[in-house]
């Protein structure tokens, strides 16, 4: 389907016509004759809309929707039904019976609308003889569209061209008498609805995507946002509609309806929720784009927008014909029964109107029927009261239990009888229970500002209404609980996967906070406890508005942390809210005491503190993080000003806290053990390499395995005596901690024995005995050990013992590479070893390269680098420094295979530099 909507314009070009004139609706004096159309040709077209439909069955329904939406957008609701019926029949003839495309054109005039339906089957004819002609039976589908045109349209006709047949009809708007549409009786001034001195009506337009496209000055005054601050943002970001995991927000669905009227809240710039009464109208602009116009007033000024009731409350019980017109019958099915929040809100509004009250509220019972939770209210600060909890049994006597109806004529005589109404100005109240099969499921109440408004008669009427709605409420509540449980299970599974995927403490803290905000709370703070003797420490803070995080962190750091109580479950913590409000008050007083400064400076000084106070002003709860029978921290969740947590959210948060505590403790243990392991491993490496005059030295070390800094390979370079240095590079059988233990033994024993003045063979023989003394923990060891003495002529003399280790390679200045020692038995296998040392002289420019077998045994499939491959790489290193030689060897080893190395690797390069030439 293709559509187009053109505002205004001139009348359409006349279509070519044949000799057959168009038909006209018969008048009583016409008899059977059909007269030529006498419609005026000078009527003005104020808008037009066009659409084309394919020859498929579904096009009929699409055409009906097109015409209905167009006429409703033009405000022609009075003739929509007739236009839709006629269009449906004519399009059916075109796309179903004629099998061609159908083009629909809607023309708006000052007095009505003209609709044209064209098809591409012009052979069909319409009898236009003056004699009476039957147009077919009403039971036949063919031709019925023309019969309906004759019956319903003010004017109609058929026009032909060689390629098209065009059937048109015109519907005139009914005359609307000038006068009153609805009216109410004259009332004394004290009974008129309360309103501010100047009533502000916010006009907000929402585009197709649900984002704000228009925001008037009254909206700025009511909610504190300038138009440029909210334009382009979704209304759902500001609307305080009931939100729980697994359920929709509701406002998005309300914006899609053609008309909607009801209550919700708008979160103002100061963080507080302003209850509003809204009237939504879905419209379409001249280009065909749909949008929703929202009119908003403060909830206590709802009379400005609210549609009048069908009948006075006293007449709603029964109608003249005896049929029941109870007001609760009208909306049990609208909204849908599974829309609990919408159902409860409509219930309290209808209950308030039924008893002509100033406010109404509905509470739902918890599973154990010990507490009631506020779920809907009207005429009260709903944002502050929502999800607040009160006990079912508030006191002794009949009126102290929510299980029985109760009427209070004057609450000032019994202060605190209805805690929910404390400080609201309500004087009289009637409450009734909602019961299903004898079980308490909730409580419904209506209150008024005047005393003595209600008696047992009103209690009976309200109880009758509550009995009618109780089953629908319970069904919707169970459906919500089921969706919540499914959503909670999915949430916990995802949370468990995320928490199990990391052993980093900081990342675990961040995950804990990010999973709770904004799903469970508006802000979150995590306290950690290092040990039983330590105080809780504020480790992480998160708010859904990142600009408030620093302010919340600063305020929380100035107050004492919550007590680390191991008792499971959430407990209320009032200190943050009280401190925030006190800080905001002090800031406001200081700002008001300023003189001579501009007003905007005062406001900017108050802004951050007031914003933080609003963010922390709601309910705050603390859940202990208990792992292995020890409190390791606290998870703190908070709501903004005057908001409460619902019980299901607290239960979900408690489940999350148990999982988070175990993950955090695992991360702590892993961090501690990693720190210990790394500290021990670092103790096995030389603290630093000594600077040797006349010799360049470079070492590269890579331990295999995640988290390992030291493995079975090791190296060392240390001074023995004046002018003499010992060096070693070795490889213990295997990798990991067991190999590292032998590594530590070997490195420290070498230093000790060498400094005793023993020769190289004697040092290795004693080390061999020490390894064998380890018994079952002993491992064989390959070791290259040597002593180096720089000479006055610029060379260096080396005495080397190679005990089972890859042979050291000597690179000469001319690029030749040769082994610098001979192989001898490895250590840790035989008790009696006969080792000898060999003397090697490094001339200026020569390099001695020592590696472990992790280098030479680097593999890629069946290929291995080997000694020959290492020698080939070394031949390319002529003229390079020791550091450059070691780096080139490591790059060659890494590039030889794509897989990560599976064995420890160590490279020791020593070079005698050439003398500088002047």
mmCIF file of C-alpha atoms in Angstrom, residues 116 152 189 199 210 219 241 298 396 433 442 487 498 501 569 580 586 707 917:
data_model
loop_
_atom_site.group_PDB
_atom_site.id
_atom_site.type_symbol
_atom_site.label_atom_id
_atom_site.label_comp_id
_atom_site.label_asym_id
_atom_site.label_seq_id
_atom_site.Cartn_x
_atom_site.Cartn_y
_atom_site.Cartn_z
ATOM 1 C CA UNK A 116 -13.324 7.864 -4.413
ATOM 2 C CA UNK A 152 -25.920 5.624 3.049
ATOM 3 C CA UNK A 189 -18.052 27.465 46.095
ATOM 4 C CA UNK A 199 -3.991 26.281 36.342
ATOM 5 C CA UNK A 210 7.648 7.594 21.649
ATOM 6 C CA UNK A 219 5.191 21.854 31.064
ATOM 7 C CA UNK A 241 4.822 4.254 35.815
ATOM 8 C CA UNK A 298 -1.705 18.112 38.517
ATOM 9 C CA UNK A 396 -6.922 -4.539 68.748
ATOM 10 C CA UNK A 433 -11.177 -6.078 52.428
ATOM 11 C CA UNK A 442 -6.027 -6.823 49.591
ATOM 12 C CA UNK A 487 11.920 -12.609 35.092
ATOM 13 C CA UNK A 498 28.399 -12.910 34.993
ATOM 14 C CA UNK A 501 32.967 -15.303 34.816
ATOM 15 C CA UNK A 569 17.170 -10.103 54.734
ATOM 16 C CA UNK A 580 21.033 14.261 52.649
ATOM 17 C CA UNK A 586 21.995 23.851 55.240
ATOM 18 C CA UNK A 707 49.514 -16.306 36.498
ATOM 19 C CA UNK A 917 86.976 4.655 17.284
#
